[in-house]
Tab-separated table of N, CA and C in Angstrom:
chain	number	residue	atom	x	y	z
A	1	MET	N	144.978	66.304	67.699
A	1	MET	CA	144.935	66.542	69.344
A	1	MET	C	144.481	65.514	70.153
A	2	ALA	N	145.325	64.540	70.944
A	2	ALA	CA	145.295	62.984	71.331
A	2	ALA	C	144.369	63.548	72.589
A	3	PRO	N	143.278	62.432	72.994
A	3	PRO	CA	142.657	62.175	73.930
A	3	PRO	C	143.076	62.625	74.843
A	4	ILE	N	142.910	63.301	76.269
A	4	ILE	CA	143.717	63.271	77.506
A	4	ILE	C	142.955	62.318	78.661
A	5	ASP	N	143.764	61.486	79.174
A	5	ASP	CA	142.846	60.300	80.403
A	5	ASP	C	142.942	61.271	81.509
A	6	ALA	N	141.893	60.518	82.074
A	6	ALA	CA	141.729	61.657	83.428
A	6	ALA	C	142.887	61.188	84.385
A	7	PRO	N	143.121	61.949	85.351
A	7	PRO	CA	144.148	61.789	86.362
A	7	PRO	C	144.166	60.176	87.340
A	8	ALA	N	145.383	59.991	87.538
A	8	ALA	CA	145.348	58.530	88.398
A	8	ALA	C	144.128	58.654	89.553
A	9	GLY	N	143.675	57.893	89.578
A	9	GLY	CA	142.563	57.690	91.007
A	9	GLY	C	141.608	58.335	90.887
A	10	PHE	N	140.751	59.051	89.648
A	10	PHE	CA	139.911	59.678	89.777
A	10	PHE	C	138.566	58.761	89.444
A	11	ALA	N	138.562	57.715	88.683
A	11	ALA	CA	137.426	57.034	88.536
A	11	ALA	C	136.980	56.456	89.737
A	12	GLU	N	138.153	55.885	90.458
A	12	GLU	CA	138.126	55.418	92.062
A	12	GLU	C	137.546	56.415	92.706
A	13	ALA	N	138.011	57.959	92.930
A	13	ALA	CA	137.623	58.749	93.572
A	13	ALA	C	135.851	58.694	93.858
A	14	LEU	N	135.192	59.029	92.437
A	14	LEU	CA	134.224	58.949	91.805
A	14	LEU	C	133.106	57.862	92.086
A	15	ALA	N	134.078	56.724	92.040
A	15	ALA	CA	132.989	55.361	92.175
A	15	ALA	C	132.000	55.763	93.262
A	16	PRO	N	130.647	54.999	93.233
A	16	PRO	CA	130.151	55.248	94.324
A	16	PRO	C	130.500	53.946	95.648
A	17	ALA	N	129.986	54.778	96.945
A	17	ALA	CA	130.721	53.854	97.976
A	17	ALA	C	129.659	52.632	97.994
A	18	PRO	N	130.212	51.282	98.368
A	18	PRO	CA	129.903	50.147	98.622
A	18	PRO	C	128.296	50.081	99.139
A	19	ARG	N	127.931	51.157	100.101
A	19	ARG	CA	126.729	51.292	100.484
A	19	ARG	C	126.764	52.756	101.291
A	20	GLY	N	125.256	52.840	101.913
A	20	GLY	CA	125.193	53.973	102.634
A	20	GLY	C	125.260	55.385	101.815
A	21	LEU	N	125.310	56.698	102.590
A	21	LEU	CA	124.480	57.768	102.191
A	21	LEU	C	125.943	58.065	100.970
A	22	GLY	N	127.031	57.686	100.560
A	22	GLY	CA	127.871	58.036	99.347
A	22	GLY	C	127.317	57.274	98.225
A	23	ALA	N	126.692	56.079	98.504
A	23	ALA	CA	126.306	55.284	97.242
A	23	ALA	C	124.910	56.204	96.602
A	24	GLU	N	124.066	56.397	97.634
A	24	GLU	CA	122.846	57.183	97.519
A	24	GLU	C	123.150	58.428	96.787
A	25	LEU	N	123.905	59.364	97.322
A	25	LEU	CA	124.201	60.717	96.767
A	25	LEU	C	124.569	60.245	95.128
A	26	MET	N	125.845	59.440	95.189
A	26	MET	CA	126.520	59.412	93.927
A	26	MET	C	125.344	58.983	92.770
A	27	SER	N	124.390	58.126	93.435
A	27	SER	CA	123.273	57.581	92.267
A	27	SER	C	122.460	58.586	92.230
A	28	THR	N	122.027	59.555	92.876
A	28	THR	CA	121.115	60.634	92.779
A	28	THR	C	121.944	61.629	91.892
A	29	ALA	N	123.077	61.827	91.808
A	29	ALA	CA	124.017	62.734	91.225
A	29	ALA	C	124.118	62.523	89.931
A	30	ASP	N	124.268	61.143	89.532
A	30	ASP	CA	124.015	60.187	88.375
A	30	ASP	C	123.087	60.475	87.541
A	31	GLN	N	121.957	60.050	88.235
A	31	GLN	CA	120.535	60.178	87.683
A	31	GLN	C	120.262	61.486	87.124
A	32	CYS	N	120.253	62.439	88.334
A	32	CYS	CA	119.721	63.930	87.940
A	32	CYS	C	120.985	64.773	86.980
A	33	LEU	N	121.936	64.673	87.122
A	33	LEU	CA	123.107	65.510	86.403
A	33	LEU	C	123.573	65.086	85.551
A	34	LEU	N	123.955	63.741	85.635
A	34	LEU	CA	124.852	62.990	84.685
A	34	LEU	C	124.521	62.608	83.538
A	35	ALA	N	123.386	61.583	84.115
A	35	ALA	CA	122.573	60.749	82.587
A	35	ALA	C	121.872	61.306	81.664
A	36	PRO	N	121.258	62.218	82.192
A	36	PRO	CA	119.833	62.947	81.159
A	36	PRO	C	121.063	63.872	80.426
A	37	TYR	N	122.020	64.243	80.436
A	37	TYR	CA	123.077	64.790	79.287
A	37	TYR	C	124.209	64.095	78.724
A	38	ALA	N	124.226	62.802	78.887
A	38	ALA	CA	124.902	62.134	78.422
A	38	ALA	C	126.479	61.961	78.676
A	39	LEU	N	126.744	62.302	80.201
A	39	LEU	CA	127.544	62.510	80.908
A	39	LEU	C	127.876	61.205	81.602
A	40	ASP	N	129.134	60.885	81.872
A	40	ASP	CA	129.551	60.218	83.072
A	40	ASP	C	130.903	60.366	83.790
A	41	THR	N	131.348	59.449	84.758
A	41	THR	CA	132.740	59.957	85.070
A	41	THR	C	134.182	59.742	84.060
A	42	GLY	N	133.639	59.025	83.359
A	42	GLY	CA	135.053	58.777	82.529
A	42	GLY	C	134.800	60.330	81.598
A	43	ALA	N	133.465	61.006	81.243
A	43	ALA	CA	133.597	62.266	80.423
A	43	ALA	C	134.366	63.305	81.482
A	44	LEU	N	133.687	63.349	82.820
A	44	LEU	CA	134.174	64.041	83.673
A	44	LEU	C	135.845	63.985	83.712
A	45	GLY	N	136.237	62.943	83.860
A	45	GLY	CA	137.891	62.863	84.020
A	45	GLY	C	138.153	62.919	82.876
A	46	LYS	N	137.906	63.436	81.844
A	46	LYS	CA	138.818	63.813	80.681
A	46	LYS	C	138.993	65.500	80.993
A	47	VAL	N	137.725	65.738	81.215
A	47	VAL	CA	137.484	67.413	81.028
A	47	VAL	C	138.577	67.682	82.831
A	48	PHE	N	138.636	66.848	83.653
A	48	PHE	CA	139.639	67.248	84.984
A	48	PHE	C	140.967	67.187	84.055
A	49	GLY	N	141.206	66.264	83.509
A	49	GLY	CA	142.763	65.716	83.246
A	49	GLY	C	143.086	66.836	82.143
A	50	SER	N	142.088	67.457	81.318
A	50	SER	CA	142.689	68.629	80.349
A	50	SER	C	143.007	69.778	81.222
A	51	ILE	N	142.428	70.079	82.426
A	51	ILE	CA	142.266	70.983	83.127
A	51	ILE	C	143.902	71.198	83.997
A	52	LEU	N	143.839	70.221	84.262
A	52	LEU	CA	145.517	69.520	85.332
A	52	LEU	C	146.320	69.731	84.566
A	53	THR	N	146.247	69.522	83.017
A	53	THR	CA	147.436	69.090	82.703
A	53	THR	C	148.343	70.634	82.123
A	54	HIS	N	147.563	71.760	82.805
A	54	HIS	CA	147.976	73.072	82.260
A	54	HIS	C	148.468	74.203	83.350
A	55	GLN	N	149.164	73.315	84.514
A	55	GLN	CA	149.933	73.828	85.387
A	55	GLN	C	148.746	74.694	86.586
A	56	VAL	N	147.739	73.331	86.929
A	56	VAL	CA	146.624	74.023	87.506
A	56	VAL	C	147.019	73.151	88.547
A	57	ASP	N	146.949	73.333	89.622
A	57	ASP	CA	146.881	72.685	91.037
A	57	ASP	C	145.748	71.906	91.664
A	58	TYR	N	144.406	72.793	91.254
A	58	TYR	CA	143.429	71.981	91.894
A	58	TYR	C	142.487	72.330	90.840
A	59	ALA	N	141.275	71.763	90.647
A	59	ALA	CA	140.016	71.940	89.745
A	59	ALA	C	138.865	71.288	90.458
A	60	ASP	N	137.913	72.047	90.395
A	60	ASP	CA	136.240	71.252	90.368
A	60	ASP	C	135.372	71.746	89.698
A	61	LEU	N	134.050	71.134	89.719
A	61	LEU	CA	132.935	71.561	88.998
A	61	LEU	C	131.712	71.290	89.944
A	62	TYR	N	130.909	72.198	89.389
A	62	TYR	CA	130.089	72.747	90.290
A	62	TYR	C	128.538	72.543	89.458
A	63	PHE	N	128.131	71.257	89.475
A	63	PHE	CA	126.769	71.195	88.864
A	63	PHE	C	125.420	72.028	89.656
A	64	GLN	N	124.815	72.845	88.475
A	64	GLN	CA	123.470	73.184	89.321
A	64	GLN	C	121.957	72.776	88.839
A	65	TYR	N	121.072	71.898	89.171
A	65	TYR	CA	119.821	71.962	88.723
A	65	TYR	C	118.969	72.057	89.373
A	66	THR	N	118.215	73.226	89.099
A	66	THR	CA	116.472	73.435	90.257
A	66	THR	C	115.345	73.292	89.413
A	67	ARG	N	114.350	72.979	89.754
A	67	ARG	CA	113.168	72.655	89.108
A	67	ARG	C	112.519	73.466	90.154
A	68	SER	N	111.264	74.611	89.893
A	68	SER	CA	110.650	74.708	90.410
A	68	SER	C	109.004	75.089	89.950
A	69	GLU	N	108.151	74.928	90.567
A	69	GLU	CA	106.762	75.400	90.173
A	69	GLU	C	105.511	75.858	91.351
A	70	GLY	N	104.974	76.691	91.118
A	70	GLY	CA	104.128	77.280	91.974
A	70	GLY	C	103.092	77.694	91.371
A	71	TRP	N	101.816	77.491	92.278
A	71	TRP	CA	100.602	77.516	92.013
A	71	TRP	C	99.728	78.474	93.060
A	72	SER	N	98.917	79.228	92.025
A	72	SER	CA	98.161	80.434	93.126
A	72	SER	C	96.371	79.968	92.970
A	73	LEU	N	96.195	79.814	94.192
A	73	LEU	CA	94.125	79.104	93.902
A	73	LEU	C	94.067	80.888	94.714
A	74	GLU	N	92.740	80.488	94.356
A	74	GLU	CA	91.653	81.871	94.855
A	74	GLU	C	90.427	80.967	94.890
A	75	GLU	N	89.735	80.630	96.092
A	75	GLU	CA	88.861	80.153	96.175
A	75	GLU	C	88.653	78.537	95.695
A	76	GLY	N	89.921	78.051	95.809
A	76	GLY	CA	90.181	76.666	94.907
A	76	GLY	C	90.162	76.534	93.220
A	77	ILE	N	90.053	78.046	92.624
A	77	ILE	CA	90.173	77.966	91.340
A	77	ILE	C	91.506	78.504	91.477
A	78	VAL	N	92.400	77.668	90.500
A	78	VAL	CA	93.908	78.037	90.064
A	78	VAL	C	93.658	79.552	89.200
A	79	LYS	N	94.553	80.346	89.904
A	79	LYS	CA	94.351	81.877	89.180
A	79	LYS	C	95.986	81.620	88.138
A	80	SER	N	96.401	81.314	88.658
A	80	SER	CA	97.850	81.688	88.184
A	80	SER	C	98.905	80.189	88.228
A	81	GLY	N	100.127	79.694	87.460
A	81	GLY	CA	100.938	79.046	87.515
A	81	GLY	C	102.198	79.411	87.147
A	82	SER	N	103.320	79.205	87.613
A	82	SER	CA	104.831	79.349	87.195
A	82	SER	C	105.382	77.671	87.041
A	83	PHE	N	106.213	77.908	86.136
A	83	PHE	CA	107.415	76.914	86.398
A	83	PHE	C	108.785	77.299	85.830
A	84	SER	N	109.989	76.768	86.228
A	84	SER	CA	111.091	77.201	86.019
A	84	SER	C	112.528	76.038	86.355
A	85	ILE	N	113.164	76.523	85.177
A	85	ILE	CA	114.352	75.140	85.277
A	85	ILE	C	115.443	76.337	85.031
A	86	GLU	N	116.362	75.967	86.386
A	86	GLU	CA	117.970	76.559	86.477
A	86	GLU	C	118.662	75.560	86.490
A	87	GLN	N	119.529	75.669	85.488
A	87	GLN	CA	120.548	74.824	85.135
A	87	GLN	C	121.937	75.324	84.802
A	88	GLY	N	123.092	74.740	85.196
A	88	GLY	CA	124.224	74.901	84.432
A	88	GLY	C	125.774	74.352	85.611
A	89	VAL	N	126.713	74.418	84.991
A	89	VAL	CA	128.030	74.091	85.556
A	89	VAL	C	129.083	74.981	85.598
A	90	GLY	N	129.767	75.107	86.684
A	90	GLY	CA	130.767	75.808	86.967
A	90	GLY	C	131.972	75.056	86.744
A	91	VAL	N	133.067	75.979	86.297
A	91	VAL	CA	134.591	75.059	86.467
A	91	VAL	C	135.217	76.098	87.291
A	92	ARG	N	135.904	75.783	88.140
A	92	ARG	CA	137.272	76.208	88.922
A	92	ARG	C	138.379	75.809	88.945
A	93	ALA	N	139.209	76.448	88.737
A	93	ALA	CA	140.636	75.887	88.706
A	93	ALA	C	141.896	76.851	89.538
A	94	VAL	N	142.388	76.387	90.124
A	94	VAL	CA	143.189	77.375	91.394
A	94	VAL	C	144.636	77.009	90.889
A	95	THR	N	145.245	78.059	90.739
A	95	THR	CA	146.605	77.686	90.493
A	95	THR	C	147.636	78.758	91.708
A	96	GLY	N	148.414	77.917	92.649
A	96	GLY	CA	148.879	78.881	93.144
A	96	GLY	C	147.832	79.744	94.522
A	97	GLU	N	147.934	81.256	94.295
A	97	GLU	CA	146.874	81.775	95.366
A	97	GLU	C	145.627	82.672	93.932
A	98	LYS	N	146.035	82.207	92.872
A	98	LYS	CA	144.899	82.831	91.890
A	98	LYS	C	143.898	81.836	91.630
A	99	THR	N	142.706	82.188	91.376
A	99	THR	CA	141.497	81.019	91.279
A	99	THR	C	140.912	81.587	89.534
A	100	ALA	N	140.746	80.946	88.836
A	100	ALA	CA	140.019	81.329	87.553
A	100	ALA	C	138.514	80.483	87.574
A	101	PHE	N	137.446	81.102	87.110
A	101	PHE	CA	135.992	80.433	86.947
A	101	PHE	C	135.405	80.935	85.647
A	102	ALA	N	135.112	79.626	85.391
A	102	ALA	CA	133.965	80.028	84.152
A	102	ALA	C	132.646	79.101	84.376
A	103	TYR	N	131.314	79.611	83.501
A	103	TYR	CA	130.397	79.026	83.928
A	103	TYR	C	129.424	78.514	82.512
A	104	SER	N	128.498	77.968	82.336
A	104	SER	CA	127.907	77.487	81.160
A	104	SER	C	126.371	76.958	81.603
A	105	ASP	N	125.399	77.268	81.467
A	105	ASP	CA	123.885	77.032	81.470
A	105	ASP	C	123.788	75.833	80.666
A	106	ASP	N	124.452	75.341	79.762
A	106	ASP	CA	124.193	74.371	78.988
A	106	ASP	C	124.749	72.935	79.941
A	107	ILE	N	124.579	71.967	80.108
A	107	ILE	CA	125.284	70.900	80.564
A	107	ILE	C	125.045	69.863	80.004
A	108	SER	N	126.653	70.050	78.955
A	108	SER	CA	127.197	69.025	77.823
A	108	SER	C	128.353	68.988	77.850
A	109	LEU	N	128.737	67.442	77.410
A	109	LEU	CA	130.183	67.395	77.135
A	109	LEU	C	130.924	68.179	76.512
A	110	PRO	N	130.722	69.352	75.493
A	110	PRO	CA	131.159	70.557	74.549
A	110	PRO	C	131.086	71.538	75.292
A	111	ALA	N	130.058	72.113	76.220
A	111	ALA	CA	129.965	73.071	77.091
A	111	ALA	C	130.979	72.963	78.332
A	112	LEU	N	131.237	71.546	78.984
A	112	LEU	CA	132.115	71.588	80.030
A	112	LEU	C	133.482	71.779	79.246
A	113	GLU	N	133.745	71.143	78.584
A	113	GLU	CA	134.910	71.605	77.732
A	113	GLU	C	135.579	72.905	77.544
A	114	ALA	N	134.285	73.697	76.744
A	114	ALA	CA	134.613	75.262	76.549
A	114	ALA	C	134.764	75.802	77.679
A	115	ALA	N	133.947	75.599	78.668
A	115	ALA	CA	134.529	76.123	80.484
A	115	ALA	C	135.819	75.673	80.668
A	116	ALA	N	136.315	74.608	80.290
A	116	ALA	CA	137.518	73.832	81.090
A	116	ALA	C	138.550	75.071	80.492
A	117	THR	N	137.831	75.175	79.187
A	117	THR	CA	139.190	75.972	78.050
A	117	THR	C	139.294	77.391	78.566
A	118	ALA	N	137.901	77.666	78.783
A	118	ALA	CA	137.969	79.164	79.242
A	118	ALA	C	138.876	79.434	80.778
A	119	THR	N	138.420	78.691	81.814
A	119	THR	CA	139.099	78.378	82.844
A	119	THR	C	140.886	78.234	82.708
A	120	ARG	N	141.447	77.596	82.021
A	120	ARG	CA	142.548	77.116	81.882
A	120	ARG	C	143.292	78.489	81.060
A	121	ALA	N	142.338	79.501	80.168
A	121	ALA	CA	143.146	80.342	79.898
A	121	ALA	C	142.852	81.468	80.956
A	122	ILE	N	142.264	81.548	81.594
A	122	ILE	CA	142.103	82.744	82.308
A	122	ILE	C	143.160	82.505	83.744
A	123	ALA	N	143.483	81.338	83.744
A	123	ALA	CA	144.478	80.971	84.996
A	123	ALA	C	145.870	81.055	84.503
A	124	ARG	N	146.099	80.716	83.196
A	124	ARG	CA	147.514	81.081	82.486
A	124	ARG	C	147.665	82.999	82.300
A	125	ALA	N	146.367	83.160	82.035
A	125	ALA	CA	146.607	84.569	81.821
A	125	ALA	C	146.856	85.559	83.407
A	126	GLY	N	146.342	84.909	84.275
A	126	GLY	CA	146.739	85.153	85.987
A	126	GLY	C	148.271	84.819	86.426
A	127	GLN	N	148.872	84.012	85.657
A	127	GLN	CA	150.266	83.593	86.059
A	127	GLN	C	151.252	83.966	85.167
A	128	GLN	N	150.675	84.875	83.831
A	128	GLN	CA	151.562	85.544	82.792
A	128	GLN	C	151.739	86.830	83.619
A	129	GLY	N	150.261	87.516	84.422
A	129	GLY	CA	150.790	88.754	84.932
A	129	GLY	C	150.710	88.557	86.236
A	130	SER	N	151.426	87.667	87.225
A	130	SER	CA	152.330	87.806	88.330
A	130	SER	C	153.676	88.089	88.212
């Protein structure tokens, strides 16, 4: 199977703004959500490209990464502690009035590709059922 390129204009749309809040937000997203998982805008473009080649009108990716920790103190002594990480990526594809979703708690290119494939299959099944 030949590699699929990103849709026209995709890289420009994700490119950081020259200055200001947009550049700061994109930099934060890159540092926290993409770089640690060996992802970049080129990889995301290929995922979008693979989704949008299958009669899908619109698609988006939703990344989540939450880290929390808590401590319970009693009279200055640590009595308990907790730490958790919640992470994942959701893929949404819209075709006409139908919407398909897929999710993975693994943020990686293979997981993104699998979620994209599942979303396309759901969207295709919705088209056949109408």
